[in-house]
PDB file of C-alpha atoms in Angstrom:
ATOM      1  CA  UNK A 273     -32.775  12.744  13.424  1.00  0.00           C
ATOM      2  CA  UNK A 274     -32.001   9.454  11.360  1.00  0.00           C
ATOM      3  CA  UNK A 275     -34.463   8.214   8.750  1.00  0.00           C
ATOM      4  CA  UNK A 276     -35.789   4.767   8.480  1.00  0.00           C
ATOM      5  CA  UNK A 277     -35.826   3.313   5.278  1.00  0.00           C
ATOM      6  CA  UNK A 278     -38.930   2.128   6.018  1.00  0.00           C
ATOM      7  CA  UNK A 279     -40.485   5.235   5.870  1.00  0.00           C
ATOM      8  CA  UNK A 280     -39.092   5.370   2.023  1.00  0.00           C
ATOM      9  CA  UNK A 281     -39.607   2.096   1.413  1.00  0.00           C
ATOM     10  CA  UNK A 282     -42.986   0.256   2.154  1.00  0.00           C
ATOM     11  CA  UNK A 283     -42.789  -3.230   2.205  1.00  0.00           C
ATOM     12  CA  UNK A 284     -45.738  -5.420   2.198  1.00  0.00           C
ATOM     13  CA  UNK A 285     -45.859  -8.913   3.384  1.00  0.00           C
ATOM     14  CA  UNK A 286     -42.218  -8.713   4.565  1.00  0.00           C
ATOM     15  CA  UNK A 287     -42.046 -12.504   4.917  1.00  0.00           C
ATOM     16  CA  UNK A 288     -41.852 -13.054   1.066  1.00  0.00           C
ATOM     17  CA  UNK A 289     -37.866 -11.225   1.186  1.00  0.00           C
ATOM     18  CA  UNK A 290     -34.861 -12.066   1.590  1.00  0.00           C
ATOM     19  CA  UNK A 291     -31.826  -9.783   2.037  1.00  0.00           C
ATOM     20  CA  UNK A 292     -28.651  -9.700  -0.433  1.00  0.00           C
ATOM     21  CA  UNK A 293     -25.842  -8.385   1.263  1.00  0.00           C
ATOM     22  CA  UNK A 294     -23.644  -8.392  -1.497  1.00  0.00           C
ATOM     23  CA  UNK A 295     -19.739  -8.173  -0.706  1.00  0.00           C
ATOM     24  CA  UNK A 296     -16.919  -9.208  -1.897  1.00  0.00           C
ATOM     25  CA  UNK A 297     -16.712 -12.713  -3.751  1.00  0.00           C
ATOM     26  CA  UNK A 298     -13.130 -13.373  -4.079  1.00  0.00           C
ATOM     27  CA  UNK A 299     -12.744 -12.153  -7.186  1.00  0.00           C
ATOM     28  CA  UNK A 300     -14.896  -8.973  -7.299  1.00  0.00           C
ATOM     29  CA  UNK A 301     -16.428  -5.920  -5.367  1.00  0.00           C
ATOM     30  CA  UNK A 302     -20.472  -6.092  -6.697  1.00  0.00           C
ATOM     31  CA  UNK A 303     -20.005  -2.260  -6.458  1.00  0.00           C
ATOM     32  CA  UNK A 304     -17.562  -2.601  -9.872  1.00  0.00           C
ATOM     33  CA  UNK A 305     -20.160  -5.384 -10.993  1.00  0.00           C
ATOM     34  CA  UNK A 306     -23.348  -3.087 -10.712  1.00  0.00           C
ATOM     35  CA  UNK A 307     -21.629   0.039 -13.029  1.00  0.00           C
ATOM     36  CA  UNK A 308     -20.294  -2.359 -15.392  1.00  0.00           C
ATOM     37  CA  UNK A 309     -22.873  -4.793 -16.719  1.00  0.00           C
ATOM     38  CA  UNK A 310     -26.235  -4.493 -14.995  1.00  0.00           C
ATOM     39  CA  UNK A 311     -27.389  -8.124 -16.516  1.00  0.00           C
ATOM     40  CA  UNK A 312     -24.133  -9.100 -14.687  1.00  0.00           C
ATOM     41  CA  UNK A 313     -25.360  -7.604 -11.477  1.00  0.00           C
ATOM     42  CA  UNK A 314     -28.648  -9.454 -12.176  1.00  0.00           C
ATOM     43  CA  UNK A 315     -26.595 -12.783 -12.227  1.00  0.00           C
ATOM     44  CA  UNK A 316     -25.736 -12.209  -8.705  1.00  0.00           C
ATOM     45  CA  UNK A 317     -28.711 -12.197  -7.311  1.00  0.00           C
ATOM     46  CA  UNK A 318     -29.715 -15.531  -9.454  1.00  0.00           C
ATOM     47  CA  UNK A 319     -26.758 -17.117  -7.381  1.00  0.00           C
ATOM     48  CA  UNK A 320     -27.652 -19.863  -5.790  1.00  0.00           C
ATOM     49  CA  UNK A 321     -25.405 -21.892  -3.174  1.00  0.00           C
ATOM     50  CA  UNK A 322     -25.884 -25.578  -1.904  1.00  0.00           C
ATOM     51  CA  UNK A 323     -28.255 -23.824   0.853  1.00  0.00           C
ATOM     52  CA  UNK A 324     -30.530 -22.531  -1.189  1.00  0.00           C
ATOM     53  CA  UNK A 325     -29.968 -18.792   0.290  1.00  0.00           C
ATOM     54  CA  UNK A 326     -32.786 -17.166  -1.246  1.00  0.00           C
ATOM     55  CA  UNK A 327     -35.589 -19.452  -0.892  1.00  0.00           C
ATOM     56  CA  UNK A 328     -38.024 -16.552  -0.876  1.00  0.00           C
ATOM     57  CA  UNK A 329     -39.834 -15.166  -3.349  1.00  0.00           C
ATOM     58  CA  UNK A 330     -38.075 -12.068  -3.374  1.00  0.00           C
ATOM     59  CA  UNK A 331     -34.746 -10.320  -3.277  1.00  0.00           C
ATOM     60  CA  UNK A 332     -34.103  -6.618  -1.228  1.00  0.00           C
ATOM     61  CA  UNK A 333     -30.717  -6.371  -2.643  1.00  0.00           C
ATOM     62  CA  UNK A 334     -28.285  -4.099  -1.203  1.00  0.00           C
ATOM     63  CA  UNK A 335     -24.071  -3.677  -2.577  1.00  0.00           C
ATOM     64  CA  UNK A 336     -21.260  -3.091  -0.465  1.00  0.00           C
ATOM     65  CA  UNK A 337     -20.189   0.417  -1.096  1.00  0.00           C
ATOM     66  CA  UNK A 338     -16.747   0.593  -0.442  1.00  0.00           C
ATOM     67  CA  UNK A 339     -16.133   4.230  -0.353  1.00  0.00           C
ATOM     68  CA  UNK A 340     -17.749   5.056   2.974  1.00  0.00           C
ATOM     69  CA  UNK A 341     -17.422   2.229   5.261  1.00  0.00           C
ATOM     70  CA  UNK A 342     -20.861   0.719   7.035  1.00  0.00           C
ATOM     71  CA  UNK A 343     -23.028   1.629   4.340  1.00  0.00           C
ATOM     72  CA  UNK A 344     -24.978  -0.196   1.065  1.00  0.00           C
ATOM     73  CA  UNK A 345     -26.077   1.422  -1.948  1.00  0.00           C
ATOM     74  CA  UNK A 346     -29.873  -0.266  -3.238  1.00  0.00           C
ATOM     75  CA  UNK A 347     -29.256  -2.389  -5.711  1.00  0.00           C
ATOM     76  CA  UNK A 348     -33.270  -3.134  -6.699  1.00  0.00           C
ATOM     77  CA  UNK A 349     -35.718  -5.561  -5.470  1.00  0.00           C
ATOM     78  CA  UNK A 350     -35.436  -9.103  -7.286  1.00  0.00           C
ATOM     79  CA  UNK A 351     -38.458 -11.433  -7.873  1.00  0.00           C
ATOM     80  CA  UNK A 352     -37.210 -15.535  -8.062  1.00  0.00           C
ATOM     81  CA  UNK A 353     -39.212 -16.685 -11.420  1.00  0.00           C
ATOM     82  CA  UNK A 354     -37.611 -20.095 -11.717  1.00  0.00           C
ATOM     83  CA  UNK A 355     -35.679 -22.361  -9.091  1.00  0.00           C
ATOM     84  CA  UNK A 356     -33.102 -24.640 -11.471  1.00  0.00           C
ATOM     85  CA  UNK A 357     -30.856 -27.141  -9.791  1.00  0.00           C
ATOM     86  CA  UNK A 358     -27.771 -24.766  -9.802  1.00  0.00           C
ATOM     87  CA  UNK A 359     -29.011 -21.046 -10.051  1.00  0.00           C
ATOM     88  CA  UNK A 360     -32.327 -19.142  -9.845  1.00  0.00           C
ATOM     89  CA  UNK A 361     -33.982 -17.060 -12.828  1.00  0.00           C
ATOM     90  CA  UNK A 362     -34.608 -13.871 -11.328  1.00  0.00           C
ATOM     91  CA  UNK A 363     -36.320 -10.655 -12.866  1.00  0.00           C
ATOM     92  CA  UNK A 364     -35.514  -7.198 -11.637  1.00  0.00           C
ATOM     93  CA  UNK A 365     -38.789  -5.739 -10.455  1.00  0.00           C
ATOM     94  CA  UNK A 366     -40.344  -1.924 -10.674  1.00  0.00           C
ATOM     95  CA  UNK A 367     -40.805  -1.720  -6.716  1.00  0.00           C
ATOM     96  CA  UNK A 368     -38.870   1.374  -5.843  1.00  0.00           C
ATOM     97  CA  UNK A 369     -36.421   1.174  -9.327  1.00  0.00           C
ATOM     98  CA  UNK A 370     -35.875   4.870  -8.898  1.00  0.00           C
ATOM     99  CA  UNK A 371     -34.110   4.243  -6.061  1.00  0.00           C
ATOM    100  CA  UNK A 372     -31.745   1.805  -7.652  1.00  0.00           C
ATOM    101  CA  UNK A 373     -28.013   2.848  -7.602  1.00  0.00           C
ATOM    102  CA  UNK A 374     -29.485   6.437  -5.765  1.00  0.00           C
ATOM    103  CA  UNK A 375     -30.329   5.712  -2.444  1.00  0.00           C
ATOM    104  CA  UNK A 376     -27.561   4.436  -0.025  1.00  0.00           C
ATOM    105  CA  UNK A 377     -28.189   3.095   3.457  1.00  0.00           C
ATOM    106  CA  UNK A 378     -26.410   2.756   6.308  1.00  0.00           C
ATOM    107  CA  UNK A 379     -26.485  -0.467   8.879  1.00  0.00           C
ATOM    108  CA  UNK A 380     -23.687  -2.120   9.970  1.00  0.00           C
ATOM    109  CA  UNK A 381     -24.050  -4.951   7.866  1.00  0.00           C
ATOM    110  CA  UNK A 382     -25.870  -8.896   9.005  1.00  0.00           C
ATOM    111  CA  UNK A 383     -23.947  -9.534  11.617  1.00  0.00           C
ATOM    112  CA  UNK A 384     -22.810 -12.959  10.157  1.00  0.00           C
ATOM    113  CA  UNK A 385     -21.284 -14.698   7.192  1.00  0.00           C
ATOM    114  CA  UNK A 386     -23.701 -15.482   4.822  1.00  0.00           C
ATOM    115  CA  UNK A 387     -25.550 -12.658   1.904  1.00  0.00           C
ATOM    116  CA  UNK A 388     -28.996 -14.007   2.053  1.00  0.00           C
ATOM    117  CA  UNK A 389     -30.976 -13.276   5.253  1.00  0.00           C
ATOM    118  CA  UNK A 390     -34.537 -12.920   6.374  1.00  0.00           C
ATOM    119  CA  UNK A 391     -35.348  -9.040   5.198  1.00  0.00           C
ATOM    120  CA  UNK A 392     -37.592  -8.613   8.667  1.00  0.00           C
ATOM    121  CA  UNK A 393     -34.622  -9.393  11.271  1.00  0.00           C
ATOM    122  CA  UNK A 394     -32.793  -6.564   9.345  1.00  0.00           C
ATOM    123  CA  UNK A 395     -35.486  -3.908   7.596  1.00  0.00           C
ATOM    124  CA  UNK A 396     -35.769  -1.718  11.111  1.00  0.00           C
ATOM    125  CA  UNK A 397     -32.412  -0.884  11.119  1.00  0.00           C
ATOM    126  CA  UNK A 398     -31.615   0.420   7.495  1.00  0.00           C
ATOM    127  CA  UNK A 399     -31.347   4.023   8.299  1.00  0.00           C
ATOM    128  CA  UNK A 400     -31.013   6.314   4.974  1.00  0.00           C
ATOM    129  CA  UNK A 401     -27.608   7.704   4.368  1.00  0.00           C
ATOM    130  CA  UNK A 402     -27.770   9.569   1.205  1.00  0.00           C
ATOM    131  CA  UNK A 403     -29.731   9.935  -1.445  1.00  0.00           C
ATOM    132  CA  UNK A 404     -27.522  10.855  -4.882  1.00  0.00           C
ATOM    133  CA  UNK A 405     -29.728  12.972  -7.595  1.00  0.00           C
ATOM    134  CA  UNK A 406     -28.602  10.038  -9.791  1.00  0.00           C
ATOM    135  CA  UNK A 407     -27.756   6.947 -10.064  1.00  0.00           C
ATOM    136  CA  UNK A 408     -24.390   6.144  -9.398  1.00  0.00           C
ATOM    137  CA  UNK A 409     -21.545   5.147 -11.985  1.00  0.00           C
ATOM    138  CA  UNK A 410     -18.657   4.773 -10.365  1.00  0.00           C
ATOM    139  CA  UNK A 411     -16.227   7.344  -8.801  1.00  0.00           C
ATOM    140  CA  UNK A 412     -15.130  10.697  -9.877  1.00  0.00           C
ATOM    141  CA  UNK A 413     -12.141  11.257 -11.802  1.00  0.00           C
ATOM    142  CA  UNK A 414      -9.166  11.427  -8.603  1.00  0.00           C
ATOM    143  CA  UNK A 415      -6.150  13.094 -10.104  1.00  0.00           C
ATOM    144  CA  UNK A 416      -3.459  11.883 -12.175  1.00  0.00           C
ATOM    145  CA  UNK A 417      -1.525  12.056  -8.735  1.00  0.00           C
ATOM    146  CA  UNK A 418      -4.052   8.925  -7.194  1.00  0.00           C
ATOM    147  CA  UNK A 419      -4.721   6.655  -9.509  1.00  0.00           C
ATOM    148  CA  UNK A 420      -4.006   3.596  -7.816  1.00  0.00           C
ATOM    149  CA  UNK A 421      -6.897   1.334  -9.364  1.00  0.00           C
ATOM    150  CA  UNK A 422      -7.818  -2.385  -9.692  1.00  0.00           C
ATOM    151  CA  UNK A 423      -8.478  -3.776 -13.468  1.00  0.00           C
ATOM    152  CA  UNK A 424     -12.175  -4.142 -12.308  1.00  0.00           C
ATOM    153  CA  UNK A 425     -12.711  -0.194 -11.337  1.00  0.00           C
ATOM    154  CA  UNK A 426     -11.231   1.036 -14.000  1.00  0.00           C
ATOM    155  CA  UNK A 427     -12.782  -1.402 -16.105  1.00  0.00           C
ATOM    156  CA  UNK A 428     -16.492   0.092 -15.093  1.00  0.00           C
ATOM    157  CA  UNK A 429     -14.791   3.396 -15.876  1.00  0.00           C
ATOM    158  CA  UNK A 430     -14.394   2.700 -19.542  1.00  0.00           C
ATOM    159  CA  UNK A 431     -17.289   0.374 -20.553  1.00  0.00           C
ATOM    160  CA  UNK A 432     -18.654   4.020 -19.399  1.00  0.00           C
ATOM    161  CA  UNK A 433     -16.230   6.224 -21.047  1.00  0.00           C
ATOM    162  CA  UNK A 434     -17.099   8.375 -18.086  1.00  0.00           C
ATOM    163  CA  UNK A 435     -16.684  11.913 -19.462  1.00  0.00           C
ATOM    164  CA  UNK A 436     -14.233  13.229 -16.488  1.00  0.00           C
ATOM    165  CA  UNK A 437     -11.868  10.094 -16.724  1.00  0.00           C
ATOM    166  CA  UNK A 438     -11.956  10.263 -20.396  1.00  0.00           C
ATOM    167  CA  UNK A 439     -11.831  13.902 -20.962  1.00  0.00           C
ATOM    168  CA  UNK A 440      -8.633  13.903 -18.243  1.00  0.00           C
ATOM    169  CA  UNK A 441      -6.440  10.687 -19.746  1.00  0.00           C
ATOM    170  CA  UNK A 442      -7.287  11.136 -23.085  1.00  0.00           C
ATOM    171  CA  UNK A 443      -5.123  14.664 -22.866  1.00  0.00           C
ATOM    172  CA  UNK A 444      -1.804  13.815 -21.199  1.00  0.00           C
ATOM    173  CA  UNK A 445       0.637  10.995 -22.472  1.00  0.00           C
ATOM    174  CA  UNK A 446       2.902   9.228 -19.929  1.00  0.00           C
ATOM    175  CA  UNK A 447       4.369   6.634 -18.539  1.00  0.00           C
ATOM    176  CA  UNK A 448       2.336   3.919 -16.217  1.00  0.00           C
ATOM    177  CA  UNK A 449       2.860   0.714 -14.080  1.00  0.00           C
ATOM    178  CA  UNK A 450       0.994  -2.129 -14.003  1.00  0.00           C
ATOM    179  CA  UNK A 451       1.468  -4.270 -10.827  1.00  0.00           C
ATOM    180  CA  UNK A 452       0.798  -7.809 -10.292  1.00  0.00           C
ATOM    181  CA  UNK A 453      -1.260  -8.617  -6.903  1.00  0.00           C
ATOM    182  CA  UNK A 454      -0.564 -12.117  -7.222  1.00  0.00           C
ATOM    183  CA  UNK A 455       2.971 -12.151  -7.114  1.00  0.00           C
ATOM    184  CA  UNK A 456       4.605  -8.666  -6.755  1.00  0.00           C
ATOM    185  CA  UNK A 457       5.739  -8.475 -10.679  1.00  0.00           C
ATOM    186  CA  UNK A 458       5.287  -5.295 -12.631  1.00  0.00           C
ATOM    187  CA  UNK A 459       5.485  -4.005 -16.467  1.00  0.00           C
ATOM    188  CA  UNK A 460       5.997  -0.703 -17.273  1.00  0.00           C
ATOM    189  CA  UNK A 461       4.335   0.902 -19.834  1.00  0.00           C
ATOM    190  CA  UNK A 462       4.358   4.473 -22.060  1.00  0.00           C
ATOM    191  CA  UNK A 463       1.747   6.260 -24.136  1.00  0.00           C
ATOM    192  CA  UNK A 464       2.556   8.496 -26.956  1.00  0.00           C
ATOM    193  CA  UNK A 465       1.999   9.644 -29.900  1.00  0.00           C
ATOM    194  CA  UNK A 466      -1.410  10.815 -30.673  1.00  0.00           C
ATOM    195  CA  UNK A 467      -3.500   8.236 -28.443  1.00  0.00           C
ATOM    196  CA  UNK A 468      -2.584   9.381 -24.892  1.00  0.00           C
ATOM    197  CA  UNK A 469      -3.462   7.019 -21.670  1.00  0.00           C
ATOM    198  CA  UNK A 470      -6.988   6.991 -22.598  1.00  0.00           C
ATOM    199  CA  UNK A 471      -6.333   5.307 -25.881  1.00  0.00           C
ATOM    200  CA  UNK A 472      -3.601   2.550 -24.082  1.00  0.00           C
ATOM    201  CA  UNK A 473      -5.616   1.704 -21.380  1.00  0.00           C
ATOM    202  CA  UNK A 474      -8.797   1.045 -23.287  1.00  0.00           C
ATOM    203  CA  UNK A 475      -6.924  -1.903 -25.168  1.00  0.00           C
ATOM    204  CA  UNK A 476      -5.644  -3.321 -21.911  1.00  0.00           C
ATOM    205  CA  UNK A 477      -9.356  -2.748 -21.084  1.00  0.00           C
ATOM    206  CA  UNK A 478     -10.518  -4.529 -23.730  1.00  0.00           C
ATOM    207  CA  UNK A 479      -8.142  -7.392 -23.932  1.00  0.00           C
ATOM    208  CA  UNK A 480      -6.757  -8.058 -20.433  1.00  0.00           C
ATOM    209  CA  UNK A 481      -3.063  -7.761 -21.423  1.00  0.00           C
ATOM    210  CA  UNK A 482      -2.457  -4.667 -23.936  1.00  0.00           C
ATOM    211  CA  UNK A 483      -0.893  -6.998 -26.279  1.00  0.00           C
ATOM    212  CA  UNK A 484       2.359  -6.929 -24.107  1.00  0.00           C
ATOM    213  CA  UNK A 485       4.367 -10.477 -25.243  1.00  0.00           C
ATOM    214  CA  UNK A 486       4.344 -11.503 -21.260  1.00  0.00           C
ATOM    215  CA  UNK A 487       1.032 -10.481 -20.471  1.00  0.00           C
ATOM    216  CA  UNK A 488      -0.361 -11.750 -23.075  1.00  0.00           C
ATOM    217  CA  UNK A 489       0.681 -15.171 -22.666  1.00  0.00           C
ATOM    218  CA  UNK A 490      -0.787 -14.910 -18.591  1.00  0.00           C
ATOM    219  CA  UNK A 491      -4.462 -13.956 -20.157  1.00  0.00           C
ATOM    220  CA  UNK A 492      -4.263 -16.729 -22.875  1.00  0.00           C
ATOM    221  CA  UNK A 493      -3.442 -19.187 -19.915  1.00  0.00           C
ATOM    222  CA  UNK A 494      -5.511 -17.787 -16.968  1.00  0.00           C
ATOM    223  CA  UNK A 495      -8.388 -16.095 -18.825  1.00  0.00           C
ATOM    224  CA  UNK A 496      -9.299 -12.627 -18.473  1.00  0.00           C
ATOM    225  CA  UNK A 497     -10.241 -12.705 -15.370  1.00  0.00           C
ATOM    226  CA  UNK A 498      -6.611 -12.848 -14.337  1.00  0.00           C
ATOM    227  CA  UNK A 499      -6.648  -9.307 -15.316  1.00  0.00           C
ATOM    228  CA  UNK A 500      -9.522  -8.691 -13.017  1.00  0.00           C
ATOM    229  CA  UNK A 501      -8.388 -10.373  -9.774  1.00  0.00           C
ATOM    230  CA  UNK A 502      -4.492  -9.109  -9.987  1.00  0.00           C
ATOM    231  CA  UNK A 503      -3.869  -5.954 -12.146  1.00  0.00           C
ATOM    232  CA  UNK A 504      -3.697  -2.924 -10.828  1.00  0.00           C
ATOM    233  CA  UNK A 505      -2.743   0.641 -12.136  1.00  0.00           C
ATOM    234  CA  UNK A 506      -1.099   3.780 -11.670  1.00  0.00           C
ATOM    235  CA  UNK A 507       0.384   6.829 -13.478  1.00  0.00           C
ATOM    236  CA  UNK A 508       4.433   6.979 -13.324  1.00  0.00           C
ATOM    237  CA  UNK A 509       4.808  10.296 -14.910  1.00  0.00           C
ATOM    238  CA  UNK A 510       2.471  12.320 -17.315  1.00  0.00           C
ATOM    239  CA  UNK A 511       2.964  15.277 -19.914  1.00  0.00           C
ATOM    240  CA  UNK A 512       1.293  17.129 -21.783  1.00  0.00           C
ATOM    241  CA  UNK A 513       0.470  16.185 -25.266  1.00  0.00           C
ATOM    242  CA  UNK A 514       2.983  18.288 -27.093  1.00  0.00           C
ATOM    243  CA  UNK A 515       5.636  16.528 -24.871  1.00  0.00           C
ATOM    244  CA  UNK A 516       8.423  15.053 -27.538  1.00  0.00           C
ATOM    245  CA  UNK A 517       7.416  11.417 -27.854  1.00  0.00           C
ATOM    246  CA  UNK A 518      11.286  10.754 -27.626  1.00  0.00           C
ATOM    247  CA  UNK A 519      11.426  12.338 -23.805  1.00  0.00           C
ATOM    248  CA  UNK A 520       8.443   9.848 -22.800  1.00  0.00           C
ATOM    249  CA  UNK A 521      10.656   6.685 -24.367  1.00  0.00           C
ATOM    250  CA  UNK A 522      13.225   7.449 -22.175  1.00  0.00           C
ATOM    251  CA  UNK A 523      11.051   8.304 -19.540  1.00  0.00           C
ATOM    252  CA  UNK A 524       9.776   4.568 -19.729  1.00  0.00           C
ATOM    253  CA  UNK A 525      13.047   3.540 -19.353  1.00  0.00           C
ATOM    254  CA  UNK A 526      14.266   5.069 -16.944  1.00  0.00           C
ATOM    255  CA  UNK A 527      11.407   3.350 -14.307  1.00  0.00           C
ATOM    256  CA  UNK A 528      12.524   0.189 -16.400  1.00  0.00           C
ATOM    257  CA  UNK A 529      15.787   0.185 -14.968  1.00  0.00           C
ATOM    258  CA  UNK A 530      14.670   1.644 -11.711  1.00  0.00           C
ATOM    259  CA  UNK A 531      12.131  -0.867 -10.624  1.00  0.00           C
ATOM    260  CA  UNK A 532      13.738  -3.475 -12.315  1.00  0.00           C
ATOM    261  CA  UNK A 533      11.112  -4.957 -14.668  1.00  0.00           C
ATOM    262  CA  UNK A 534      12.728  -6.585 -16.706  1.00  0.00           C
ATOM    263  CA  UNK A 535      14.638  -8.481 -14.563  1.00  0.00           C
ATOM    264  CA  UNK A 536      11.980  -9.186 -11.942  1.00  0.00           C
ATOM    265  CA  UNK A 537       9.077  -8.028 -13.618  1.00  0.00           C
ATOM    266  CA  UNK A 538       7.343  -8.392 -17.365  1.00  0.00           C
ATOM    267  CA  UNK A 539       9.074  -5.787 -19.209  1.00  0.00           C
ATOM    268  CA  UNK A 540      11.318  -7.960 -21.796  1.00  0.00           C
ATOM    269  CA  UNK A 541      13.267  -5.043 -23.645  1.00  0.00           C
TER     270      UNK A 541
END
């Protein structure tokens, strides 16, 4: 027997909401957006398009969650404080905050383009999916095996330092491959000595480019968020830590010269 939302959620005076379906924007998933940087998240719903989308007082805001398809994780109810010519001033309210990143919902979405719609064509059909015992931060650790992740996920991941991820990387050095969406290119990379793939990855985390000569010169030009639309990254080979750093050197370039890098790709040596 499905549960209405409704019966979870009471909503008076339904005519003061709007409803944020929040998707995809081109250059990020709102899902990464939400686990990284909530005041980011808050930006979102303080967009505001030539339309006016959310001309309502309020804000039922709901994020795409990617990982099981026709469903929307509550993302916390929004009041509009201030209408400026090119965004709104929101404030995140208390209705139903324990809910917030818990409480996923499943409807198969507006029906239309657009992300701001009137809550009460929409509110009878939110039918509860799941609700997690807390909120959520972002997915579990995968295996070395599957990691296959955008600069934006993994990004979340280590503003975080989620304990699995970090407890998992932090103990294996390797060699990795960062692939560019945009136009096919890739750099190969190692990790050794003391720091292991936990340590590397946090400074291409933290920088966009790792300090690699080509990559570096891309995020001075584009901006970081060149990193975030493009980048993407996956484990090679790993070893344990007591692996000879020499074997993981010529590990790295061995899948040099086999993917051809440097030639077509970013490695330079």
């Amino acid at each position: 027997m499905e549960i209405k939302i409704g019966s979870l959620i009471d909503i008076e005076s339904i005519k003061d909401y709007k409803i944020h379906f929040a998707v995809w924007n081109g250059h990020e998933e709102p899902l990464d957006v939400f686990v990284r940087d909530r005041e980011e998240w808050k930006g979102w719903n303080g967009w505001k398009g030539a339309r006016d989308d959310f001309s309502r007082r309020y804000i039922f805001s709901l994020i795409r969650y990617r990982h099981r398809p026709g469903t929307w994780l509550f993302g916390g109810i929004f009041e509009v404080i201030e209408r400026l010519p090119n965004k709104n001033i929101v404030a995140l309210t208390d209705k139903y905050s324990s809910y917030i990143g818990r409480l996923l919902i499943e409807y198969h979405g507006p029906g239309s383009r657009g992300r701001a719609f009137y809550l009460e064509k929409h509110f009878d059909g939110l039918v509860l999916s799941q609700i997690f015992e807390k909120p959520y931060t972002g997915e579990a650790f995968c295996g070395y095996e599957n990691i296959e992740h955008s600069f934006p996920v993994l990004e979340s991941i280590f503003v975080q330092k989620k304990p699995d991820w970090k407890s998992a990387l932090e103990n294996v050095k390797g060699v990795y491959l960062i692939a560019d969406k945009s136009n096919g290119k890739k750099y190969v990379g190692s990790a050794y000595g003391d720091s292991g793939i936990w340590s590397r990855w946090s400074c291409y985390i933290g920088t966009g480019h790792g300090w690699n000569d080509e990559l570096t010169k891309i995020i001075k030009t584009e901006g970081k968020d060149y990193a975030r639309r493009n980048f993407q990254f996956s484990l090679l080979e790993y070893r344990s830590m007591k692996t000879d750093d020499k074997v993981i050197i010529e590990r790295e370039q061995y899948w040099k010269r086999a993917l051809l890098s440097g030639s077509f790709g970013y490695n330079l040596n």
